[in-house]
Amino acid sequence: MARASRVFPALLLHINLLIVLFAGAMLATAARLKWDPSAYIPARELLPAEYRSAAWVLPATGLSLLLLAHLALTALSSRPAARRVMLIVYSSLMGVLVWCCVWWGMWISVRVSRWARGPTASDLNHALALQDDLHPLLQHLARFHPLPEKVHRLIQEADRDLPRNVYVLLASSAAVVVLQTTAAVVALGAALSAPPTPRRARRDNDVLAYSNTTTYTPLRNNGIRKLRLGARLPLAGAIGPEEETNGGRLLRLTTDVNHEPHAGITPAFFFIAPSASSRH
């Protein structure tokens, strides 16, 4: 359990680092879909509904991942009680986000598969098949102006890069889902494996003694007198190291009679002031 409480936070930090990288990629892709004509014109004309949904989902998911990464970092640097609560909240929100991303991905896949079997995709495939016939014409026109040759090169480049872009998109989507799921599981494990917070001593359950008596009996050799004791002191205790204060000594009770730490009890303090005779 102690080893798990150390491994889970370190693993969560590394996973969130990768999640932040993918969140930045999502924001960059959303920016391209918004302002890059080479990206948004084909998507908007061929798949308008999917384009509009991607324009909202990608930036929202990227910002959500960034906020959740900051929540995890804040949780790991907080007190144990707050850390446990924030890690559970992080795991829950990440699980909801994973479910939303998977649902949206399935919806996009179904819509694109239907579009690929529709008449619009058939017309597009027929138009792409004509590029081989256009190549001699573009070469002939390139004798008068270089623009047709550049157009032909762009068409060939797009034809080569389209399958690669699809593979990268699918691999990135799968990696994001796996990282989100792993982060939710690791955060939940870190919350459950954290050591329990020691409870403070309660007034009714702890064996405490209260001393409100005042004695003016001088101590041996030091010539000082005791003042009223107003601190809660365990019955079995021994006085720990002294700390100097203005005009007297501040003693702290830190151990029991066996000089072992008294678990769960705040150290008690009392003050011994010098007597009037010792001042002279």
PDB file of C-alpha atoms in Angstrom:
ATOM      1  CA  MET A   1       0.000   0.000   0.000  1.00  0.00           C
ATOM      2  CA  ALA A   2       2.834   2.404   0.820  1.00  0.00           C
ATOM      3  CA  ARG A   3       4.543   1.632  -2.485  1.00  0.00           C
ATOM      4  CA  ALA A   4       1.292   2.146  -4.386  1.00  0.00           C
ATOM      5  CA  SER A   5       0.799   5.519  -2.693  1.00  0.00           C
ATOM      6  CA  ARG A   6       4.162   6.596  -4.157  1.00  0.00           C
ATOM      7  CA  VAL A   7       3.833   5.005  -7.603  1.00  0.00           C
ATOM      8  CA  PHE A   8       0.323   6.232  -8.461  1.00  0.00           C
ATOM      9  CA  PRO A   9       1.049   9.995  -8.063  1.00  0.00           C
ATOM     10  CA  ALA A  10       4.234   9.778 -10.159  1.00  0.00           C
ATOM     11  CA  LEU A  11       2.422   7.794 -12.851  1.00  0.00           C
ATOM     12  CA  LEU A  12      -0.456  10.270 -12.834  1.00  0.00           C
ATOM     13  CA  LEU A  13       1.938  13.177 -13.432  1.00  0.00           C
ATOM     14  CA  HIS A  14       3.468  11.517 -16.506  1.00  0.00           C
ATOM     15  CA  ILE A  15       0.061  10.572 -17.926  1.00  0.00           C
ATOM     16  CA  ASN A  16      -1.214  14.122 -17.487  1.00  0.00           C
ATOM     17  CA  LEU A  17       1.863  15.428 -19.290  1.00  0.00           C
ATOM     18  CA  LEU A  18       0.935  13.341 -22.336  1.00  0.00           C
ATOM     19  CA  ILE A  19      -2.705  14.385 -22.015  1.00  0.00           C
ATOM     20  CA  VAL A  20      -1.678  18.054 -22.069  1.00  0.00           C
ATOM     21  CA  LEU A  21       0.241  17.443 -25.312  1.00  0.00           C
ATOM     22  CA  PHE A  22      -2.834  15.906 -26.953  1.00  0.00           C
ATOM     23  CA  ALA A  23      -4.979  18.749 -25.595  1.00  0.00           C
ATOM     24  CA  GLY A  24      -2.705  21.231 -27.354  1.00  0.00           C
ATOM     25  CA  ALA A  25      -3.010  19.205 -30.560  1.00  0.00           C
ATOM     26  CA  MET A  26      -6.802  19.345 -30.268  1.00  0.00           C
ATOM     27  CA  LEU A  27      -6.741  23.115 -29.874  1.00  0.00           C
ATOM     28  CA  ALA A  28      -4.412  23.452 -32.877  1.00  0.00           C
ATOM     29  CA  THR A  29      -6.705  21.253 -35.000  1.00  0.00           C
ATOM     30  CA  ALA A  30      -9.728  23.279 -33.927  1.00  0.00           C
ATOM     31  CA  ALA A  31      -7.898  26.458 -34.936  1.00  0.00           C
ATOM     32  CA  ARG A  32      -7.139  24.979 -38.374  1.00  0.00           C
ATOM     33  CA  LEU A  33     -10.776  23.992 -38.847  1.00  0.00           C
ATOM     34  CA  LYS A  34     -11.745  27.557 -37.986  1.00  0.00           C
ATOM     35  CA  TRP A  35      -9.210  29.638 -39.928  1.00  0.00           C
ATOM     36  CA  ASP A  36      -7.351  27.412 -42.445  1.00  0.00           C
ATOM     37  CA  PRO A  37      -9.224  27.363 -45.780  1.00  0.00           C
ATOM     38  CA  SER A  38      -7.476  24.187 -46.942  1.00  0.00           C
ATOM     39  CA  ALA A  39      -8.920  22.387 -43.920  1.00  0.00           C
ATOM     40  CA  TYR A  40     -12.350  23.870 -43.345  1.00  0.00           C
ATOM     41  CA  ILE A  41     -13.537  24.283 -46.962  1.00  0.00           C
ATOM     42  CA  PRO A  42     -13.468  20.550 -47.877  1.00  0.00           C
ATOM     43  CA  ALA A  43     -14.821  19.495 -44.479  1.00  0.00           C
ATOM     44  CA  ARG A  44     -17.561  22.121 -44.490  1.00  0.00           C
ATOM     45  CA  GLU A  45     -18.686  21.343 -48.038  1.00  0.00           C
ATOM     46  CA  LEU A  46     -18.573  17.554 -47.801  1.00  0.00           C
ATOM     47  CA  LEU A  47     -19.595  16.961 -44.160  1.00  0.00           C
ATOM     48  CA  PRO A  48     -21.317  20.097 -42.828  1.00  0.00           C
ATOM     49  CA  ALA A  49     -22.929  18.569 -39.730  1.00  0.00           C
ATOM     50  CA  GLU A  50     -19.771  16.754 -38.715  1.00  0.00           C
ATOM     51  CA  TYR A  51     -17.734  19.910 -39.322  1.00  0.00           C
ATOM     52  CA  ARG A  52     -19.940  21.994 -37.036  1.00  0.00           C
ATOM     53  CA  SER A  53     -19.824  19.385 -34.278  1.00  0.00           C
ATOM     54  CA  ALA A  54     -16.027  19.087 -34.535  1.00  0.00           C
ATOM     55  CA  ALA A  55     -15.692  22.868 -34.356  1.00  0.00           C
ATOM     56  CA  TRP A  56     -17.341  22.730 -30.903  1.00  0.00           C
ATOM     57  CA  VAL A  57     -16.165  19.388 -29.540  1.00  0.00           C
ATOM     58  CA  LEU A  58     -12.429  19.729 -30.238  1.00  0.00           C
ATOM     59  CA  PRO A  59     -11.813  23.020 -28.365  1.00  0.00           C
ATOM     60  CA  ALA A  60     -14.161  22.019 -25.539  1.00  0.00           C
ATOM     61  CA  THR A  61     -12.357  18.696 -25.077  1.00  0.00           C
ATOM     62  CA  GLY A  62      -8.925  20.329 -25.242  1.00  0.00           C
ATOM     63  CA  LEU A  63      -9.806  22.944 -22.623  1.00  0.00           C
ATOM     64  CA  SER A  64     -11.406  20.298 -20.394  1.00  0.00           C
ATOM     65  CA  LEU A  65      -8.255  18.168 -20.518  1.00  0.00           C
ATOM     66  CA  LEU A  66      -6.102  21.173 -19.617  1.00  0.00           C
ATOM     67  CA  LEU A  67      -8.311  22.028 -16.633  1.00  0.00           C
ATOM     68  CA  LEU A  68      -8.344  18.420 -15.436  1.00  0.00           C
ATOM     69  CA  ALA A  69      -4.552  18.255 -15.679  1.00  0.00           C
ATOM     70  CA  HIS A  70      -4.302  21.350 -13.467  1.00  0.00           C
ATOM     71  CA  LEU A  71      -6.783  19.775 -11.044  1.00  0.00           C
ATOM     72  CA  ALA A  72      -4.593  16.678 -10.751  1.00  0.00           C
ATOM     73  CA  LEU A  73      -1.497  18.798 -10.140  1.00  0.00           C
ATOM     74  CA  THR A  74      -3.317  20.785  -7.454  1.00  0.00           C
ATOM     75  CA  ALA A  75      -4.566  17.585  -5.829  1.00  0.00           C
ATOM     76  CA  LEU A  76      -1.088  16.055  -5.611  1.00  0.00           C
ATOM     77  CA  SER A  77       0.245  19.170  -3.873  1.00  0.00           C
ATOM     78  CA  SER A  78      -2.619  19.458  -1.356  1.00  0.00           C
ATOM     79  CA  ARG A  79      -3.241  17.989   2.086  1.00  0.00           C
ATOM     80  CA  PRO A  80      -4.199  14.292   2.273  1.00  0.00           C
ATOM     81  CA  ALA A  81      -7.896  14.912   2.957  1.00  0.00           C
ATOM     82  CA  ALA A  82      -8.291  17.447   0.139  1.00  0.00           C
ATOM     83  CA  ARG A  83      -6.115  15.327  -2.152  1.00  0.00           C
ATOM     84  CA  ARG A  84      -8.411  12.335  -1.778  1.00  0.00           C
ATOM     85  CA  VAL A  85     -11.514  14.358  -2.619  1.00  0.00           C
ATOM     86  CA  MET A  86      -9.943  16.114  -5.610  1.00  0.00           C
ATOM     87  CA  LEU A  87      -8.548  12.887  -7.044  1.00  0.00           C
ATOM     88  CA  ILE A  88     -11.970  11.249  -6.840  1.00  0.00           C
ATOM     89  CA  VAL A  89     -13.505  14.291  -8.558  1.00  0.00           C
ATOM     90  CA  TYR A  90     -10.770  14.142 -11.211  1.00  0.00           C
ATOM     91  CA  SER A  91     -11.391  10.448 -11.839  1.00  0.00           C
ATOM     92  CA  SER A  92     -15.146  10.971 -12.125  1.00  0.00           C
ATOM     93  CA  LEU A  93     -14.883  13.921 -14.518  1.00  0.00           C
ATOM     94  CA  MET A  94     -12.293  12.141 -16.636  1.00  0.00           C
ATOM     95  CA  GLY A  95     -14.562   9.097 -16.874  1.00  0.00           C
ATOM     96  CA  VAL A  96     -17.456  11.280 -18.026  1.00  0.00           C
ATOM     97  CA  LEU A  97     -15.201  12.973 -20.582  1.00  0.00           C
ATOM     98  CA  VAL A  98     -14.030   9.601 -21.920  1.00  0.00           C
ATOM     99  CA  TRP A  99     -17.628   8.460 -22.315  1.00  0.00           C
ATOM    100  CA  CYS A 100     -18.523  11.658 -24.198  1.00  0.00           C
ATOM    101  CA  CYS A 101     -15.498  11.354 -26.504  1.00  0.00           C
ATOM    102  CA  VAL A 102     -16.260   7.712 -27.304  1.00  0.00           C
ATOM    103  CA  TRP A 103     -19.917   8.504 -27.984  1.00  0.00           C
ATOM    104  CA  TRP A 104     -18.999  11.407 -30.275  1.00  0.00           C
ATOM    105  CA  GLY A 105     -16.419   9.294 -32.115  1.00  0.00           C
ATOM    106  CA  MET A 106     -18.970   6.543 -32.725  1.00  0.00           C
ATOM    107  CA  TRP A 107     -21.490   9.109 -33.987  1.00  0.00           C
ATOM    108  CA  ILE A 108     -18.906  10.579 -36.381  1.00  0.00           C
ATOM    109  CA  SER A 109     -17.943   7.100 -37.615  1.00  0.00           C
ATOM    110  CA  VAL A 110     -21.555   6.159 -38.344  1.00  0.00           C
ATOM    111  CA  ARG A 111     -22.205   9.450 -40.160  1.00  0.00           C
ATOM    112  CA  VAL A 112     -19.042   9.186 -42.272  1.00  0.00           C
ATOM    113  CA  SER A 113     -19.748   5.547 -43.192  1.00  0.00           C
ATOM    114  CA  ARG A 114     -23.253   6.504 -44.319  1.00  0.00           C
ATOM    115  CA  TRP A 115     -21.841   9.387 -46.346  1.00  0.00           C
ATOM    116  CA  ALA A 116     -19.260   7.076 -47.977  1.00  0.00           C
ATOM    117  CA  ARG A 117     -22.093   4.860 -49.248  1.00  0.00           C
ATOM    118  CA  GLY A 118     -24.142   7.817 -50.494  1.00  0.00           C
ATOM    119  CA  PRO A 119     -24.326   9.517 -53.899  1.00  0.00           C
ATOM    120  CA  THR A 120     -22.090  12.430 -52.894  1.00  0.00           C
ATOM    121  CA  ALA A 121     -19.154  10.128 -52.215  1.00  0.00           C
ATOM    122  CA  SER A 122     -19.744   8.347 -55.540  1.00  0.00           C
ATOM    123  CA  ASP A 123     -19.549  11.634 -57.433  1.00  0.00           C
ATOM    124  CA  LEU A 124     -16.389  12.563 -55.563  1.00  0.00           C
ATOM    125  CA  ASN A 125     -14.730   9.247 -56.375  1.00  0.00           C
ATOM    126  CA  HIS A 126     -15.655   9.678 -60.036  1.00  0.00           C
ATOM    127  CA  ALA A 127     -14.142  13.165 -60.063  1.00  0.00           C
ATOM    128  CA  LEU A 128     -10.958  11.909 -58.437  1.00  0.00           C
ATOM    129  CA  ALA A 129     -10.689   9.158 -61.022  1.00  0.00           C
ATOM    130  CA  LEU A 130     -10.574  11.783 -63.769  1.00  0.00           C
ATOM    131  CA  GLN A 131      -7.292  13.231 -62.547  1.00  0.00           C
ATOM    132  CA  ASP A 132      -5.353  10.726 -64.663  1.00  0.00           C
ATOM    133  CA  ASP A 133      -7.149  12.048 -67.723  1.00  0.00           C
ATOM    134  CA  LEU A 134      -6.460  15.630 -66.683  1.00  0.00           C
ATOM    135  CA  HIS A 135      -2.734  15.089 -66.356  1.00  0.00           C
ATOM    136  CA  PRO A 136      -1.934  15.378 -70.128  1.00  0.00           C
ATOM    137  CA  LEU A 137      -4.112  18.476 -70.378  1.00  0.00           C
ATOM    138  CA  LEU A 138      -2.405  20.124 -67.420  1.00  0.00           C
ATOM    139  CA  GLN A 139       1.003  19.330 -68.864  1.00  0.00           C
ATOM    140  CA  HIS A 140       0.021  20.956 -72.128  1.00  0.00           C
ATOM    141  CA  LEU A 141      -1.277  24.075 -70.358  1.00  0.00           C
ATOM    142  CA  ALA A 142       1.913  24.256 -68.285  1.00  0.00           C
ATOM    143  CA  ARG A 143       3.787  25.333 -71.414  1.00  0.00           C
ATOM    144  CA  PHE A 144       1.981  28.663 -71.285  1.00  0.00           C
ATOM    145  CA  HIS A 145       1.766  29.126 -67.480  1.00  0.00           C
ATOM    146  CA  PRO A 146       3.181  27.171 -64.493  1.00  0.00           C
ATOM    147  CA  LEU A 147      -0.094  27.286 -62.546  1.00  0.00           C
ATOM    148  CA  PRO A 148      -1.637  24.085 -64.040  1.00  0.00           C
ATOM    149  CA  GLU A 149       1.460  22.097 -63.131  1.00  0.00           C
ATOM    150  CA  LYS A 150       1.303  23.380 -59.542  1.00  0.00           C
ATOM    151  CA  VAL A 151      -2.364  22.416 -59.348  1.00  0.00           C
ATOM    152  CA  HIS A 152      -1.527  18.928 -60.554  1.00  0.00           C
ATOM    153  CA  ARG A 153       1.200  18.559 -57.919  1.00  0.00           C
ATOM    154  CA  LEU A 154      -1.171  19.683 -55.178  1.00  0.00           C
ATOM    155  CA  ILE A 155      -3.745  17.108 -56.292  1.00  0.00           C
ATOM    156  CA  GLN A 156      -1.158  14.328 -56.204  1.00  0.00           C
ATOM    157  CA  GLU A 157       0.120  15.422 -52.788  1.00  0.00           C
ATOM    158  CA  ALA A 158      -3.390  15.475 -51.348  1.00  0.00           C
ATOM    159  CA  ASP A 159      -4.062  12.048 -52.818  1.00  0.00           C
ATOM    160  CA  ARG A 160      -0.948  10.630 -51.127  1.00  0.00           C
ATOM    161  CA  ASP A 161      -1.453  12.344 -47.759  1.00  0.00           C
ATOM    162  CA  LEU A 162      -5.146  11.569 -47.276  1.00  0.00           C
ATOM    163  CA  PRO A 163      -4.717   7.921 -46.140  1.00  0.00           C
ATOM    164  CA  ARG A 164      -1.826   8.900 -43.856  1.00  0.00           C
ATOM    165  CA  ASN A 165      -3.872  11.646 -42.235  1.00  0.00           C
ATOM    166  CA  VAL A 166      -6.723   9.218 -41.625  1.00  0.00           C
ATOM    167  CA  TYR A 167      -4.365   6.724 -39.962  1.00  0.00           C
ATOM    168  CA  VAL A 168      -2.829   9.434 -37.772  1.00  0.00           C
ATOM    169  CA  LEU A 169      -6.294  10.664 -36.787  1.00  0.00           C
ATOM    170  CA  LEU A 170      -7.458   7.184 -35.788  1.00  0.00           C
ATOM    171  CA  ALA A 171      -4.255   6.434 -33.855  1.00  0.00           C
ATOM    172  CA  SER A 172      -4.385   9.776 -32.026  1.00  0.00           C
ATOM    173  CA  SER A 173      -8.034   9.281 -31.088  1.00  0.00           C
ATOM    174  CA  ALA A 174      -7.317   5.812 -29.715  1.00  0.00           C
ATOM    175  CA  ALA A 175      -4.289   7.107 -27.779  1.00  0.00           C
ATOM    176  CA  VAL A 176      -6.332   9.916 -26.210  1.00  0.00           C
ATOM    177  CA  VAL A 177      -9.059   7.509 -25.099  1.00  0.00           C
ATOM    178  CA  VAL A 178      -6.492   5.097 -23.622  1.00  0.00           C
ATOM    179  CA  LEU A 179      -4.687   7.912 -21.785  1.00  0.00           C
ATOM    180  CA  GLN A 180      -7.929   9.302 -20.390  1.00  0.00           C
ATOM    181  CA  THR A 181      -9.066   5.894 -19.172  1.00  0.00           C
ATOM    182  CA  THR A 182      -5.669   5.178 -17.627  1.00  0.00           C
ATOM    183  CA  ALA A 183      -5.620   8.577 -15.935  1.00  0.00           C
ATOM    184  CA  ALA A 184      -9.053   7.988 -14.401  1.00  0.00           C
ATOM    185  CA  VAL A 185      -8.033   4.550 -13.079  1.00  0.00           C
ATOM    186  CA  VAL A 186      -4.673   5.778 -11.742  1.00  0.00           C
ATOM    187  CA  ALA A 187      -6.268   8.784 -10.034  1.00  0.00           C
ATOM    188  CA  LEU A 188      -8.821   6.538  -8.357  1.00  0.00           C
ATOM    189  CA  GLY A 189      -6.034   4.192  -7.256  1.00  0.00           C
ATOM    190  CA  ALA A 190      -4.045   7.122  -5.858  1.00  0.00           C
ATOM    191  CA  ALA A 191      -7.080   8.303  -3.912  1.00  0.00           C
ATOM    192  CA  LEU A 192      -7.814   4.861  -2.454  1.00  0.00           C
ATOM    193  CA  SER A 193      -4.194   3.971  -1.678  1.00  0.00           C
ATOM    194  CA  ALA A 194      -3.436   7.195   0.166  1.00  0.00           C
ATOM    195  CA  PRO A 195      -2.637   6.638   3.868  1.00  0.00           C
ATOM    196  CA  PRO A 196      -5.494   7.570   6.205  1.00  0.00           C
ATOM    197  CA  THR A 197      -5.336  10.998   7.770  1.00  0.00           C
ATOM    198  CA  PRO A 198      -4.567  10.824  11.512  1.00  0.00           C
ATOM    199  CA  ARG A 199      -7.524  12.046  13.484  1.00  0.00           C
ATOM    200  CA  ARG A 200      -7.019  14.746  16.042  1.00  0.00           C
ATOM    201  CA  ALA A 201      -7.414  13.938  19.673  1.00  0.00           C
ATOM    202  CA  ARG A 202     -10.979  14.383  20.842  1.00  0.00           C
ATOM    203  CA  ARG A 203     -11.848  15.998  24.099  1.00  0.00           C
ATOM    204  CA  ASP A 204     -14.169  13.208  25.243  1.00  0.00           C
ATOM    205  CA  ASN A 205     -12.177  10.171  24.151  1.00  0.00           C
ATOM    206  CA  ASP A 206      -8.574  11.080  24.917  1.00  0.00           C
ATOM    207  CA  VAL A 207      -7.243  10.745  28.438  1.00  0.00           C
ATOM    208  CA  LEU A 208      -6.347  14.306  29.270  1.00  0.00           C
ATOM    209  CA  ALA A 209      -5.609  16.139  32.473  1.00  0.00           C
ATOM    210  CA  TYR A 210      -6.277  19.800  33.091  1.00  0.00           C
ATOM    211  CA  SER A 211      -4.271  21.773  35.561  1.00  0.00           C
ATOM    212  CA  ASN A 212      -5.625  25.125  36.676  1.00  0.00           C
ATOM    213  CA  THR A 213      -3.749  25.258  39.946  1.00  0.00           C
ATOM    214  CA  THR A 214      -1.176  27.887  40.752  1.00  0.00           C
ATOM    215  CA  THR A 215       1.811  27.235  42.907  1.00  0.00           C
ATOM    216  CA  TYR A 216       4.363  29.679  44.162  1.00  0.00           C
ATOM    217  CA  THR A 217       6.752  27.053  45.452  1.00  0.00           C
ATOM    218  CA  PRO A 218      10.146  27.888  44.002  1.00  0.00           C
ATOM    219  CA  LEU A 219      11.959  25.127  42.162  1.00  0.00           C
ATOM    220  CA  ARG A 220      15.289  23.893  43.397  1.00  0.00           C
ATOM    221  CA  ASN A 221      18.438  25.731  42.398  1.00  0.00           C
ATOM    222  CA  ASN A 222      16.714  27.890  39.771  1.00  0.00           C
ATOM    223  CA  GLY A 223      14.684  30.184  41.986  1.00  0.00           C
ATOM    224  CA  ILE A 224      11.717  30.404  39.652  1.00  0.00           C
ATOM    225  CA  ARG A 225       8.017  29.982  40.252  1.00  0.00           C
ATOM    226  CA  LYS A 226       5.287  28.177  38.318  1.00  0.00           C
ATOM    227  CA  LEU A 227       2.381  30.003  36.723  1.00  0.00           C
ATOM    228  CA  ARG A 228      -1.111  28.700  35.928  1.00  0.00           C
ATOM    229  CA  LEU A 229      -1.157  25.771  33.498  1.00  0.00           C
ATOM    230  CA  GLY A 230      -3.902  26.123  30.921  1.00  0.00           C
ATOM    231  CA  ALA A 231      -2.846  23.524  28.352  1.00  0.00           C
ATOM    232  CA  ARG A 232      -4.262  20.055  27.830  1.00  0.00           C
ATOM    233  CA  LEU A 233      -1.671  17.558  29.019  1.00  0.00           C
ATOM    234  CA  PRO A 234      -1.718  13.759  28.621  1.00  0.00           C
ATOM    235  CA  LEU A 235      -1.646  11.983  31.978  1.00  0.00           C
ATOM    236  CA  ALA A 236       1.389   9.914  31.021  1.00  0.00           C
ATOM    237  CA  GLY A 237       4.010  12.309  29.768  1.00  0.00           C
ATOM    238  CA  ALA A 238       7.453  13.666  30.086  1.00  0.00           C
ATOM    239  CA  ILE A 239       8.753  17.119  29.375  1.00  0.00           C
ATOM    240  CA  GLY A 240      10.636  17.537  26.154  1.00  0.00           C
ATOM    241  CA  PRO A 241      13.289  20.045  25.174  1.00  0.00           C
ATOM    242  CA  GLU A 242      13.137  23.601  26.441  1.00  0.00           C
ATOM    243  CA  GLU A 243      12.692  26.679  24.333  1.00  0.00           C
ATOM    244  CA  GLU A 244      13.849  30.075  25.557  1.00  0.00           C
ATOM    245  CA  THR A 245      11.363  32.959  25.614  1.00  0.00           C
ATOM    246  CA  ASN A 246      11.440  36.523  26.931  1.00  0.00           C
ATOM    247  CA  GLY A 247      11.894  36.437  30.663  1.00  0.00           C
ATOM    248  CA  GLY A 248      11.336  32.710  31.155  1.00  0.00           C
ATOM    249  CA  ARG A 249      11.291  29.244  29.653  1.00  0.00           C
ATOM    250  CA  LEU A 250       8.739  27.586  27.391  1.00  0.00           C
ATOM    251  CA  LEU A 251       8.601  23.834  27.971  1.00  0.00           C
ATOM    252  CA  ARG A 252       6.922  21.431  25.555  1.00  0.00           C
ATOM    253  CA  LEU A 253       5.476  18.065  26.458  1.00  0.00           C
ATOM    254  CA  THR A 254       6.192  15.829  23.484  1.00  0.00           C
ATOM    255  CA  THR A 255       6.670  12.256  24.714  1.00  0.00           C
ATOM    256  CA  ASP A 256       5.162   9.810  27.145  1.00  0.00           C
ATOM    257  CA  VAL A 257       6.916   8.173  30.066  1.00  0.00           C
ATOM    258  CA  ASN A 258       8.792   5.827  27.745  1.00  0.00           C
ATOM    259  CA  HIS A 259      10.004   8.829  25.701  1.00  0.00           C
ATOM    260  CA  GLU A 260       8.048   7.699  22.656  1.00  0.00           C
ATOM    261  CA  PRO A 261       5.963  10.044  20.476  1.00  0.00           C
ATOM    262  CA  HIS A 262       2.390  10.430  21.667  1.00  0.00           C
ATOM    263  CA  ALA A 263       0.459   9.687  18.416  1.00  0.00           C
ATOM    264  CA  GLY A 264      -2.503  11.848  17.505  1.00  0.00           C
ATOM    265  CA  ILE A 265      -2.071  14.418  20.319  1.00  0.00           C
ATOM    266  CA  THR A 266      -0.897  17.953  19.756  1.00  0.00           C
ATOM    267  CA  PRO A 267       2.162  18.792  21.904  1.00  0.00           C
ATOM    268  CA  ALA A 268       1.213  20.790  24.992  1.00  0.00           C
ATOM    269  CA  PHE A 269       3.079  23.910  26.048  1.00  0.00           C
ATOM    270  CA  PHE A 270       3.393  25.646  29.384  1.00  0.00           C
ATOM    271  CA  PHE A 271       5.400  28.617  30.519  1.00  0.00           C
ATOM    272  CA  ILE A 272       7.614  28.961  33.597  1.00  0.00           C
ATOM    273  CA  ALA A 273       8.399  32.568  34.437  1.00  0.00           C
ATOM    274  CA  PRO A 274      11.206  33.733  36.714  1.00  0.00           C
ATOM    275  CA  SER A 275      10.246  34.665  40.247  1.00  0.00           C
ATOM    276  CA  ALA A 276      10.742  38.106  41.701  1.00  0.00           C
ATOM    277  CA  SER A 277      13.701  36.952  43.803  1.00  0.00           C
ATOM    278  CA  SER A 278      15.503  35.498  40.776  1.00  0.00           C
ATOM    279  CA  ARG A 279      15.243  38.779  38.862  1.00  0.00           C
ATOM    280  CA  HIS A 280      17.471  40.471  41.447  1.00  0.00           C
TER     281      HIS A 280
END
